[in-house]
Coordinates of C-alpha atoms in Angstrom, one line a residue:
L234 CA -29.9 31.4 -3.0
L235 CA -26.8 29.3 -3.6
L236 CA -28.4 26.3 -2.1
F237 CA -30.9 26.1 -5.0
L238 CA -28.3 26.7 -7.8
S239 CA -26.6 23.9 -9.7
H240 CA -22.8 23.4 -9.7
D241 CA -22.6 24.6 -13.4
T242 CA -24.6 27.7 -12.6
I243 CA -22.3 28.7 -9.7
A244 CA -19.3 28.0 -11.9
N245 CA -20.6 30.2 -14.7
M246 CA -21.3 33.0 -12.2
A247 CA -17.8 32.7 -10.8
T248 CA -16.2 33.1 -14.2
D249 CA -18.4 36.1 -15.1
L250 CA -18.7 35.0 -18.7
T251 CA -21.2 37.0 -20.7
F252 CA -21.4 34.5 -23.6
G253 CA -21.5 30.8 -24.1
S254 CA -21.7 28.0 -21.6
V255 CA -18.5 26.6 -20.0
P256 CA -17.7 23.0 -20.9
P257 CA -16.6 20.7 -18.0
L258 CA -13.1 20.5 -19.6
Y259 CA -12.5 24.1 -18.9
R260 CA -13.0 23.6 -15.2
E261 CA -10.8 20.5 -15.1
V262 CA -8.0 22.4 -16.8
Y263 CA -8.4 25.3 -14.4
E264 CA -8.2 22.9 -11.4
I265 CA -5.0 21.4 -12.8
V266 CA -3.3 24.7 -13.7
C267 CA -4.5 26.6 -10.6
P268 CA -5.1 24.0 -7.7
N269 CA -4.9 26.9 -5.2
Q270 CA -6.9 29.3 -7.4
E271 CA -3.7 31.3 -8.0
P272 CA -3.5 33.6 -11.1
V273 CA -1.9 32.3 -14.3
D274 CA 1.2 34.2 -15.6
H275 CA 2.4 34.3 -19.2
D276 CA 5.1 31.6 -18.7
M277 CA 2.6 29.1 -17.2
F278 CA 0.1 29.8 -19.9
V279 CA 2.5 29.3 -22.8
K280 CA 4.1 26.1 -21.3
I281 CA 0.6 24.6 -20.7
M282 CA -0.8 25.6 -24.1
V283 CA 2.2 24.2 -26.0
K284 CA 0.4 20.9 -25.5
S285 CA -2.2 22.2 -28.1
G286 CA 0.4 22.0 -30.9
L287 CA 0.1 25.7 -31.7
S288 CA 3.2 27.8 -32.5
L289 CA 4.6 30.2 -30.0
S290 CA 3.7 33.1 -32.1
T291 CA 0.0 32.0 -32.2
L292 CA 0.0 31.5 -28.4
S293 CA 1.5 35.0 -28.1
Q294 CA -1.4 36.4 -30.2
I295 CA -3.9 34.6 -27.9
W296 CA -2.2 36.0 -24.8
E297 CA -2.4 39.6 -26.2
A298 CA -6.1 39.1 -27.0
I299 CA -6.9 38.0 -23.4
G300 CA -4.0 39.3 -21.4
S301 CA -4.9 41.6 -18.5
K302 CA -3.1 44.7 -17.4
T303 CA -1.6 42.9 -14.4
G304 CA 0.1 40.3 -16.6
C305 CA -1.8 37.5 -15.1
L306 CA -5.0 35.6 -16.1
T307 CA -8.0 35.1 -13.9
R308 CA -10.4 32.1 -14.2
N309 CA -12.5 34.1 -16.7
S310 CA -9.5 35.1 -18.9
L311 CA -8.1 31.5 -18.9
Y312 CA -11.5 30.2 -20.1
K313 CA -11.4 32.7 -22.9
G314 CA -7.9 31.6 -23.7
L315 CA -9.0 28.0 -23.9
A316 CA -11.8 28.9 -26.3
L317 CA -9.4 30.9 -28.5
V318 CA -7.0 28.0 -28.6
A319 CA -9.8 25.7 -29.7
L320 CA -10.7 28.2 -32.5
A321 CA -7.1 28.5 -33.6
Q322 CA -6.8 24.7 -33.8
Q323 CA -9.8 24.8 -36.1
G324 CA -8.0 27.3 -38.3
K325 CA -10.1 30.3 -37.4
T326 CA -9.0 33.9 -36.8
I327 CA -7.9 34.7 -33.2
N328 CA -10.5 37.3 -32.1
D329 CA -12.4 37.3 -28.9
K330 CA -15.4 38.9 -30.8
I331 CA -15.9 35.5 -32.4
L332 CA -16.8 34.1 -29.0
E333 CA -19.9 36.2 -28.9
T334 CA -21.5 34.0 -31.6
Y335 CA -21.6 31.2 -28.9
S336 CA -24.1 33.0 -26.8
D337 CA -26.6 30.2 -26.8
Q338 CA -24.2 27.2 -27.1
E339 CA -21.2 25.5 -25.5
L340 CA -17.8 27.1 -26.0
P341 CA -15.4 25.1 -28.2
K342 CA -13.1 22.5 -26.5
P343 CA -9.4 22.6 -27.2
S344 CA -7.3 19.4 -27.7
L345 CA -4.6 19.4 -25.0
G346 CA -3.7 15.7 -24.9
E347 CA -4.2 13.5 -21.8
L348 CA -5.2 15.4 -18.7
A349 CA -2.8 13.2 -16.6
D350 CA 0.1 14.4 -18.7
L351 CA -1.2 18.0 -18.4
K352 CA -1.3 17.6 -14.6
A353 CA 2.3 16.3 -14.5
L354 CA 3.4 19.2 -16.6
S355 CA 1.6 21.7 -14.4
I356 CA 3.2 20.2 -11.2
R357 CA 6.7 20.4 -12.8
I358 CA 6.2 24.0 -13.9
R359 CA 5.0 25.0 -10.4
R360 CA 7.9 23.2 -8.8
E361 CA 10.3 25.1 -11.1
K362 CA 8.8 28.3 -9.9
N363 CA 9.0 27.3 -6.3
P364 CA 11.8 24.7 -6.1
N365 CA 11.8 24.5 -2.3
V366 CA 8.3 22.8 -2.4
L367 CA 8.0 19.2 -3.6
G368 CA 4.4 19.6 -4.8
Y369 CA 3.3 16.0 -4.8
N370 CA 0.8 14.1 -2.5
Y371 CA 0.7 10.4 -1.8
Q372 CA -1.9 9.5 -4.5
E373 CA 0.0 11.4 -7.2
L374 CA 3.2 9.5 -6.3
C375 CA 1.3 6.2 -6.5
D376 CA 0.0 7.1 -9.9
F377 CA 3.5 7.4 -11.4
D378 CA 3.8 3.7 -12.1
S379 CA 2.7 0.3 -10.9
I380 CA 5.4 -2.4 -10.7
F381 CA 4.7 -6.2 -10.5
V382 CA 7.4 -8.8 -9.8
E383 CA 6.7 -12.5 -10.2
L384 CA 8.9 -15.6 -9.9
V385 CA 9.8 -17.5 -13.0
P386 CA 8.7 -21.1 -12.3
E387 CA 11.9 -22.8 -13.4
K388 CA 15.5 -22.0 -12.2
K389 CA 18.0 -21.1 -15.0
G390 CA 21.6 -22.1 -15.4
L391 CA 23.5 -25.4 -16.1
L392 CA 25.7 -25.8 -13.1
L393 CA 24.9 -22.8 -10.8
K394 CA 21.1 -22.5 -10.7
H395 CA 19.7 -19.0 -10.3
V396 CA 16.2 -17.5 -9.9
E397 CA 14.8 -15.1 -12.4
Y398 CA 12.1 -12.5 -11.8
E399 CA 9.5 -11.3 -14.3
V400 CA 9.2 -7.5 -13.9
T401 CA 6.2 -5.6 -15.3
S402 CA 5.9 -1.8 -15.6
R403 CA 2.5 -0.3 -16.3
K404 CA 4.0 3.1 -17.2
H405 CA 6.4 1.6 -19.8
K406 CA 4.0 -1.2 -20.9
S407 CA 6.9 -3.7 -20.6
T408 CA 7.7 -7.1 -19.1
V409 CA 11.3 -8.2 -18.7
L410 CA 13.3 -10.9 -17.0
R411 CA 15.8 -10.0 -14.3
R412 CA 18.2 -11.8 -12.0
Y413 CA 19.2 -10.6 -8.6
S414 CA 22.6 -9.5 -9.9
D415 CA 20.8 -7.2 -12.4
F416 CA 19.1 -5.5 -9.5
L417 CA 22.5 -5.1 -7.8
A418 CA 24.0 -3.5 -10.8
F419 CA 21.0 -1.3 -11.2
Q420 CA 21.3 0.0 -7.6
E421 CA 25.0 0.7 -8.0
T422 CA 24.4 2.7 -11.2
L423 CA 21.7 4.7 -9.4
L424 CA 23.9 5.5 -6.4
L425 CA 26.6 6.8 -8.8
R426 CA 24.1 9.0 -10.5
Y427 CA 21.9 10.0 -7.5
S428 CA 24.1 9.9 -4.4
Y429 CA 22.1 12.9 -3.0
R430 CA 18.7 11.1 -3.3
M431 CA 17.0 8.2 -1.5
V432 CA 18.0 4.9 -3.1
P433 CA 16.4 2.0 -1.3
R434 CA 18.3 -1.0 0.0
L435 CA 18.2 -4.3 -1.7
P436 CA 17.4 -7.5 0.2
P437 CA 20.4 -9.8 1.0
K438 CA 21.7 -12.3 -1.5
R439 CA 21.9 -15.9 -0.2
M440 CA 24.9 -17.5 -1.7
M441 CA 24.1 -21.2 -1.1
G442 CA 20.7 -21.4 -2.8
G443 CA 17.7 -20.5 -0.7
N444 CA 14.5 -22.1 0.5
R445 CA 11.1 -21.2 -1.0
E446 CA 10.2 -18.9 1.9
F447 CA 13.4 -16.9 1.5
I448 CA 12.9 -16.5 -2.2
E449 CA 9.3 -15.4 -1.8
H450 CA 10.4 -12.7 0.8
R451 CA 13.1 -11.5 -1.5
K452 CA 10.7 -11.3 -4.4
K453 CA 8.4 -9.0 -2.3
A454 CA 11.4 -6.9 -1.2
L455 CA 12.5 -6.5 -4.8
R456 CA 9.0 -5.3 -5.8
R457 CA 9.1 -2.7 -3.0
F458 CA 12.6 -1.6 -4.1
L459 CA 11.4 -1.0 -7.7
T460 CA 8.1 0.6 -6.6
L461 CA 9.9 3.2 -4.5
I462 CA 12.3 3.9 -7.4
A463 CA 9.3 4.2 -9.8
R464 CA 7.5 6.6 -7.4
H465 CA 10.4 9.0 -6.9
P466 CA 9.7 12.3 -8.6
V467 CA 13.3 12.7 -9.9
I468 CA 14.8 9.3 -10.3
S469 CA 11.7 7.7 -12.0
D470 CA 12.2 9.8 -15.1
D471 CA 15.9 8.9 -15.5
A472 CA 17.1 6.9 -18.5
I473 CA 18.7 4.3 -16.2
V474 CA 15.3 3.4 -14.8
K475 CA 13.7 3.1 -18.3
Y476 CA 16.7 1.0 -19.4
F477 CA 16.2 -1.4 -16.5
L478 CA 12.5 -1.8 -17.0
T479 CA 12.5 -2.1 -20.8
F480 CA 15.8 -3.7 -22.0
K481 CA 15.2 -7.3 -23.2
G482 CA 18.6 -8.4 -24.2
T483 CA 21.0 -10.8 -22.5
D484 CA 23.8 -9.9 -20.0
M485 CA 21.8 -7.0 -18.8
Q486 CA 24.0 -6.0 -15.8
H487 CA 27.2 -5.6 -17.8
K488 CA 25.5 -3.8 -20.7
M489 CA 23.8 -1.4 -18.4
K490 CA 27.1 -0.5 -16.7
E491 CA 28.8 0.0 -20.0
H492 CA 25.9 2.0 -21.4
F493 CA 25.9 4.5 -18.6
R494 CA 29.6 4.6 -17.9
G495 CA 30.8 8.2 -17.6
T496 CA 27.3 9.6 -17.1
P497 CA 27.7 12.7 -14.8
D498 CA 26.0 12.7 -11.4
E499 CA 22.9 14.8 -10.7
F500 CA 24.9 17.8 -9.4
M501 CA 26.6 18.1 -12.8
S502 CA 23.3 18.0 -14.8
C503 CA 20.7 19.6 -12.6
E504 CA 19.8 23.2 -13.3
F505 CA 19.3 23.9 -9.6
S506 CA 23.0 23.0 -8.7
L507 CA 24.2 26.4 -10.1
K508 CA 22.0 28.3 -7.5
A509 CA 22.2 25.7 -4.7
K510 CA 23.4 28.3 -2.2
E511 CA 20.3 30.4 -2.9
L512 CA 18.0 27.4 -2.3
V513 CA 19.4 26.6 1.1
P514 CA 17.7 28.5 4.0
V515 CA 19.9 29.9 6.8
D516 CA 18.6 27.5 9.4
T517 CA 19.0 24.4 7.2
Q518 CA 21.4 22.7 9.5
L519 CA 19.0 23.1 12.5
Q520 CA 16.1 21.9 10.4
F521 CA 18.1 19.0 9.1
S522 CA 19.0 17.9 12.6
N523 CA 15.4 18.1 13.7
S524 CA 14.3 16.1 10.7
R525 CA 16.8 13.3 11.4
A526 CA 15.6 13.0 14.9
H527 CA 12.0 12.9 13.7
I528 CA 12.8 10.2 11.1
N529 CA 14.6 8.1 13.7
T530 CA 11.5 8.3 15.8
L531 CA 9.4 7.1 12.9
I532 CA 11.8 4.3 12.1
N533 CA 11.6 3.1 15.7
S534 CA 7.7 3.2 15.8
V535 CA 7.1 1.8 12.3
S536 CA 9.5 -1.1 12.8
K537 CA 7.6 -2.1 15.9
M538 CA 4.3 -1.7 14.1
K539 CA 5.7 -3.9 11.4
D540 CA 6.6 -6.6 14.0
I541 CA 3.1 -6.4 15.3
A542 CA 1.7 -6.9 11.8
E543 CA 3.9 -9.9 11.3
R544 CA 2.6 -11.4 14.5
L545 CA -0.9 -10.7 13.4
V546 CA -0.3 -12.6 10.2
L547 CA 1.4 -15.5 12.1
R548 CA -1.5 -15.7 14.5
A549 CA -4.1 -15.7 11.7
T550 CA -2.0 -18.3 9.8
G551 CA -1.6 -20.5 12.9
Y552 CA -5.3 -20.2 13.8
A553 CA -6.2 -21.2 10.2
S554 CA -3.9 -24.2 10.4
D555 CA -5.3 -25.3 13.7
M556 CA -8.9 -25.0 12.6
L557 CA -8.1 -27.0 9.4
Q558 CA -6.4 -29.8 11.4
L559 CA -9.3 -29.9 13.8
G560 CA -11.8 -30.1 11.0
K561 CA -9.8 -32.9 9.4
Q562 CA -9.7 -34.9 12.6
L563 CA -13.4 -34.5 13.2
S564 CA -14.1 -35.6 9.6
M565 CA -11.8 -38.5 10.1
L566 CA -13.7 -39.6 13.2
S567 CA -17.0 -39.2 11.4
S568 CA -15.9 -41.4 8.6
D569 CA -14.4 -44.1 10.9
S570 CA -15.7 -47.5 9.7
T571 CA -14.5 -49.5 12.6
P572 CA -17.4 -51.6 13.9
V573 CA -18.6 -50.7 17.4
T574 CA -21.0 -53.2 18.9
T575 CA -22.9 -53.6 22.1
W576 CA -19.9 -55.6 23.3
A577 CA -17.9 -52.3 23.5
C578 CA -20.6 -49.8 24.3
G579 CA -23.2 -51.8 26.1
S580 CA -26.4 -49.8 26.3
I581 CA -24.6 -46.5 25.6
D582 CA -24.9 -45.6 21.9
T583 CA -23.3 -42.1 22.2
W584 CA -20.6 -42.8 19.6
S585 CA -23.0 -43.3 16.7
H586 CA -24.7 -40.0 17.4
F587 CA -21.4 -38.2 17.8
K588 CA -20.2 -39.4 14.4
A589 CA -23.1 -37.7 12.7
G590 CA -22.4 -34.5 14.6
F591 CA -18.6 -34.6 13.9
K592 CA -19.3 -34.7 10.2
R593 CA -21.1 -31.4 10.2
L594 CA -18.7 -29.9 12.7
G595 CA -15.7 -30.8 10.6
V596 CA -17.2 -28.9 7.7
E597 CA -17.8 -25.8 9.9
Y598 CA -14.2 -25.9 11.2
T599 CA -12.8 -26.1 7.7
H600 CA -14.9 -23.1 6.7
M601 CA -13.5 -21.2 9.6
A602 CA -10.0 -22.2 8.5
D603 CA -10.6 -20.8 5.1
K604 CA -11.8 -17.5 6.5
A605 CA -8.8 -17.2 8.8
S606 CA -6.4 -18.0 5.9
S607 CA -8.1 -15.3 3.8
L608 CA -7.6 -12.8 6.6
A609 CA -3.9 -13.7 7.0
A610 CA -3.4 -13.3 3.2
K611 CA -5.1 -9.8 3.3
E612 CA -3.0 -8.7 6.2
E613 CA 0.2 -9.9 4.6
S614 CA -0.4 -8.3 1.2
G615 CA -2.0 -5.1 2.5
L616 CA -1.1 -4.0 6.1
L617 CA 2.3 -5.7 6.3
E618 CA 3.4 -4.8 2.8
I619 CA 2.6 -1.1 3.2
L620 CA 4.4 -0.8 6.5
E621 CA 7.4 -2.6 5.1
M622 CA 7.5 -0.3 2.0
F623 CA 7.3 2.8 4.2
L624 CA 10.0 1.4 6.5
D625 CA 12.2 0.8 3.4
L626 CA 11.8 4.4 2.5
L627 CA 12.7 5.6 6.0
Y628 CA 15.8 3.4 5.9
S629 CA 16.8 4.9 2.6
Y630 CA 16.5 8.4 4.1
Q631 CA 18.8 7.2 6.9
D632 CA 21.3 6.0 4.4
L633 CA 21.2 9.3 2.6
C634 CA 22.0 11.3 5.7
E635 CA 24.9 9.0 6.5
R636 CA 26.3 9.4 2.9
H637 CA 26.0 13.2 3.3
E638 CA 28.0 13.3 6.6
R639 CA 30.4 10.5 5.8
G640 CA 31.2 11.5 2.2
L641 CA 30.8 15.2 1.5
L642 CA 31.9 16.5 4.8
H643 CA 34.9 14.2 4.9
D644 CA 36.0 15.4 1.5
H645 CA 35.6 19.0 2.5
Q646 CA 37.7 18.5 5.6
T647 CA 40.4 16.8 3.5
A648 CA 40.5 19.7 1.0
L649 CA 40.9 22.3 3.8
A650 CA 43.7 20.3 5.3
K651 CA 45.5 20.2 1.9
M652 CA 45.0 24.0 1.6
R653 CA 46.7 24.6 4.9
Q654 CA 49.6 22.4 3.9
Y655 CA 50.1 24.4 0.6
K656 CA 50.1 27.7 2.5
K657 CA 52.7 26.5 5.0
K658 CA 54.9 25.4 2.1
K659 CA 54.5 28.8 0.4
I660 CA 55.8 30.7 3.3
G661 CA 59.2 28.9 3.1
S662 CA 59.5 28.8 -0.7
T663 CA 60.8 31.3 -3.3
G664 CA 60.8 31.7 -7.1
T665 CA 59.4 29.0 -9.3
T666 CA 58.3 26.9 -6.4
V667 CA 56.1 29.8 -5.2
E668 CA 54.4 30.0 -8.6
Q669 CA 53.7 26.3 -8.6
L670 CA 52.3 26.4 -5.1
E671 CA 50.1 29.4 -6.0
H672 CA 48.7 27.5 -9.0
R673 CA 48.0 24.5 -6.8
I674 CA 46.4 26.7 -4.2
L675 CA 44.1 28.3 -6.8
Q676 CA 43.1 24.8 -8.0
Q677 CA 42.4 23.8 -4.5
E678 CA 40.3 26.9 -3.8
N679 CA 38.2 26.1 -6.9
E680 CA 37.8 22.5 -5.6
I681 CA 36.8 23.8 -2.2
S682 CA 34.3 26.1 -3.8
N683 CA 32.9 23.3 -5.8
M684 CA 32.6 21.2 -2.7
E685 CA 30.7 24.0 -0.9
N686 CA 28.3 24.1 -3.9
R687 CA 27.9 20.3 -3.7
N688 CA 27.3 20.5 0.0
C689 CA 24.6 23.1 -0.5
F690 CA 23.1 21.0 -3.3
S691 CA 23.1 17.9 -1.1
L692 CA 21.3 19.9 1.7
Y693 CA 18.8 21.1 -0.9
C694 CA 18.2 17.5 -2.0
I695 CA 17.8 16.3 1.6
Q696 CA 15.1 19.0 2.1
M697 CA 13.2 17.6 -0.9
E698 CA 13.7 14.0 0.2
T699 CA 12.4 15.0 3.7
Q700 CA 9.3 16.4 2.0
L701 CA 9.0 13.2 0.0
I702 CA 8.9 11.2 3.3
H703 CA 6.1 13.4 4.6
A704 CA 4.2 13.0 1.3
N705 CA 4.4 9.2 1.9
L706 CA 3.2 9.5 5.5
E707 CA -0.4 8.8 4.3
A708 CA 0.7 5.2 3.9
M709 CA 0.6 4.8 7.7
Y710 CA -3.1 5.9 7.7
I711 CA -3.9 3.5 4.9
A712 CA -2.1 0.7 6.8
L713 CA -4.0 1.4 10.0
Q714 CA -7.3 1.6 8.1
L715 CA -6.6 -1.8 6.5
M716 CA -5.8 -3.3 9.9
A717 CA -9.0 -2.1 11.4
D718 CA -11.1 -3.3 8.4
N719 CA -9.4 -6.7 8.3
E720 CA -9.5 -7.3 12.0
G721 CA -13.1 -6.2 12.2
K722 CA -14.2 -8.4 9.3
G723 CA -12.2 -11.3 10.7
H724 CA -13.9 -11.1 14.1
Y725 CA -17.3 -10.8 12.5
E726 CA -16.7 -13.9 10.4
S727 CA -15.4 -15.7 13.5
V728 CA -18.6 -14.9 15.4
E729 CA -20.6 -16.0 12.3
G730 CA -18.8 -19.3 12.2
I731 CA -19.3 -19.9 15.9
N732 CA -23.1 -19.3 15.5
C733 CA -23.1 -21.9 12.7
Y734 CA -22.1 -24.7 15.0
K735 CA -23.6 -23.4 18.3
S736 CA -26.5 -25.8 17.9
L737 CA -24.0 -28.7 17.4
Q738 CA -22.6 -27.7 20.8
L739 CA -26.0 -28.2 22.3
V740 CA -26.1 -31.7 20.9
V741 CA -22.7 -32.6 22.3
K742 CA -23.7 -31.4 25.8
A743 CA -27.0 -33.2 25.7
G744 CA -25.2 -36.4 24.5
L745 CA -22.7 -36.2 27.3
I746 CA -25.5 -35.9 29.9
L747 CA -27.3 -38.9 28.3
A748 CA -24.2 -40.9 28.5
Q749 CA -24.2 -40.6 32.3
T750 CA -27.9 -41.7 32.6
N751 CA -28.5 -45.4 33.3
A752 CA -31.1 -47.6 31.7
Q753 CA -33.4 -47.5 34.8
S754 CA -33.5 -43.8 34.8
K755 CA -34.4 -43.5 31.2
K756 CA -37.2 -46.0 31.6
S757 CA -38.9 -44.1 34.4
L758 CA -38.2 -40.9 32.5
F759 CA -40.0 -41.9 29.3
I760 CA -43.0 -43.1 31.3
N761 CA -43.7 -39.6 32.4
A762 CA -42.3 -37.7 29.4
P763 CA -44.6 -36.5 26.6
V764 CA -44.1 -38.6 23.5
V765 CA -43.5 -36.8 20.2
T766 CA -42.6 -39.1 17.3
Q767 CA -40.3 -38.0 14.5
N768 CA -43.2 -38.5 12.0
R769 CA -45.5 -36.1 13.8
A770 CA -43.0 -33.3 14.6
S771 CA -40.3 -31.4 12.8
H772 CA -36.6 -31.9 13.7
G773 CA -36.6 -28.6 15.7
E774 CA -39.7 -29.7 17.7
S775 CA -38.1 -33.1 18.3
T776 CA -34.9 -31.5 19.6
I777 CA -36.8 -29.2 22.0
V778 CA -38.8 -32.2 23.4
G779 CA -35.5 -34.2 23.7
L780 CA -33.8 -31.4 25.7
H781 CA -36.9 -31.3 28.0
V782 CA -36.4 -35.0 28.5
V783 CA -32.7 -34.6 29.3
K784 CA -33.6 -31.8 31.8
E785 CA -36.1 -34.0 33.5
A786 CA -33.6 -36.9 33.7
V787 CA -31.1 -34.7 35.5
R788 CA -33.8 -33.5 37.9
I789 CA -34.8 -37.0 38.8
H790 CA -31.3 -38.3 39.5
D791 CA -30.0 -35.5 41.4
P792 CA -29.8 -35.9 45.2
V793 CA -31.6 -32.6 45.7
H794 CA -34.2 -33.0 42.9
H795 CA -36.8 -31.2 45.1
K796 CA -34.8 -28.0 44.4
P797 CA -34.2 -28.2 40.6
H798 CA -33.5 -24.5 40.2
N799 CA -30.4 -24.8 42.4
I800 CA -28.8 -27.5 40.2
P801 CA -26.2 -25.9 37.8
V802 CA -26.7 -28.5 35.1
T803 CA -30.4 -28.1 35.2
Q804 CA -30.1 -24.3 34.9
Q805 CA -27.8 -24.8 32.0
L806 CA -30.2 -27.1 30.1
K807 CA -33.0 -24.7 30.7
F808 CA -30.9 -22.1 28.9
L809 CA -30.2 -24.6 26.1
V810 CA -33.9 -25.2 25.7
R811 CA -34.5 -21.5 25.3
S812 CA -31.6 -21.2 22.9
V813 CA -33.0 -23.9 20.6
H814 CA -36.1 -21.8 20.1
A815 CA -33.9 -19.0 18.7
I816 CA -31.7 -21.2 16.5
D817 CA -33.4 -22.6 13.4
I818 CA -30.4 -24.3 11.8
L819 CA -30.6 -27.8 13.3
G820 CA -29.8 -30.6 10.9
E821 CA -31.3 -34.1 10.6
A822 CA -28.4 -35.8 12.5
R823 CA -28.8 -33.5 15.5
G824 CA -32.6 -34.1 15.7
K825 CA -32.2 -37.8 15.5
A826 CA -29.4 -37.8 18.1
V827 CA -31.5 -36.0 20.7
V828 CA -34.8 -37.8 20.0
T829 CA -33.1 -41.2 20.1
G830 CA -31.5 -40.2 23.4

């Protein structure tokens, strides 16, 4: 029966509503709030419905009108809640009996703002309820923001010239100018604030200027850096990021450092830091060690994949350059105006026929160069860029693990060493000295306890960053898909280009054979050959007859002409004759060349 029911009918049956029809908005809200069809508790309902602009007391009344005995809402109850919210926004009394008046019409739709904002809020609430799960997929991370970085055409500065970059953020609807030193100050500020998170590396700074290729590569690397920052679930919402993407004043790097001087790090401001020990599983160290080994394997493989992608781009670029040069040389030969008389060529007029063919062939090679150049650009902007961005993310994870071991554990060991020294001094001290040592020991114990909390918080952040790596793993699939699509399309276009000048290849072969035929041979040949004039036949027919003529010429002048089928050239020309029947793209120059021959 379900096969014959519409989607809306099935949805209405699932909700078990006895009145009104369900608007599509209700189902969209349910999928946002309950992606896994889990029940909605009071806390989730209130935080989501606050977007409606209703007071908390009004939302509590709505909850009481629809709330179940279990304290959670089903899909049906949530739909009733949405309807009552819509009625409350219209200023009507909150009473589920009013909904019975909608028995033959669509239920009212509440105003909850943008669904994208509602989805982000729902994810944040679910993450707060289960802080050990990141709760984002790759597409959701990509939707955070889109960053564009372009070079400013002219260098700035009176004596020391520098390059400026135009940075555009879709999320903040802003476009600002930034120098490389601004990026450097931005990264330093982020590392002070988020030392327990993945902060990507910056490309190197070249002190003595830099050629165009280096500047272009650095521009792409800076765009990847900002994109990874803008897609980070925690860092992207920080005021530092907004300041960098929106501030339009001068002397940006110094003003940013001054503006955020004294800002506490994430441990001091994050609500999870107080319960960090509870968030760290017992086997965290083992899982952390396994994850590091896995990430190192990914780095090794992805870096090699990136090298392969670079070679693909170089080969496509080199092929495009070679085809372009070949086309230019053929075009140059076809336009050669140097007079060639019988003094130079005698009775062989192959050169004049080749010039006509070279002109068409040069156009075809140029067309192939354009196709190859387009393929190289697609692979560089798609396949290579995605792999490089994912590799930048993996390197930032590697740096995070090194900071964790090098920084926090070293500080912890130093604090324990100081504690042992204080206790040794206490044993040999008396009176006031003992009280001072006890005070220092107490301070040191508090410091060690704080370090232990920081260590746990760092491990918790590493767990979340590891999940962020896995959320970005889909980039590898997208990169491989792009490579397959680009390479397949490139090979198809190459074959298409080859077919376009295959008939020209026939002309070249026929002309070479004619060049080896003496005048006496051609005379006896044309006596026995059927005559088809250009006025009485199309170019294709003339070409076919001409190839028959060439075949006959080879048969006559071969020492074993009584066995023509054993002659390789004759067999080849027979194949050429059959090929011409299947190819209907012969031009005027090609027809004239063969008929004249």
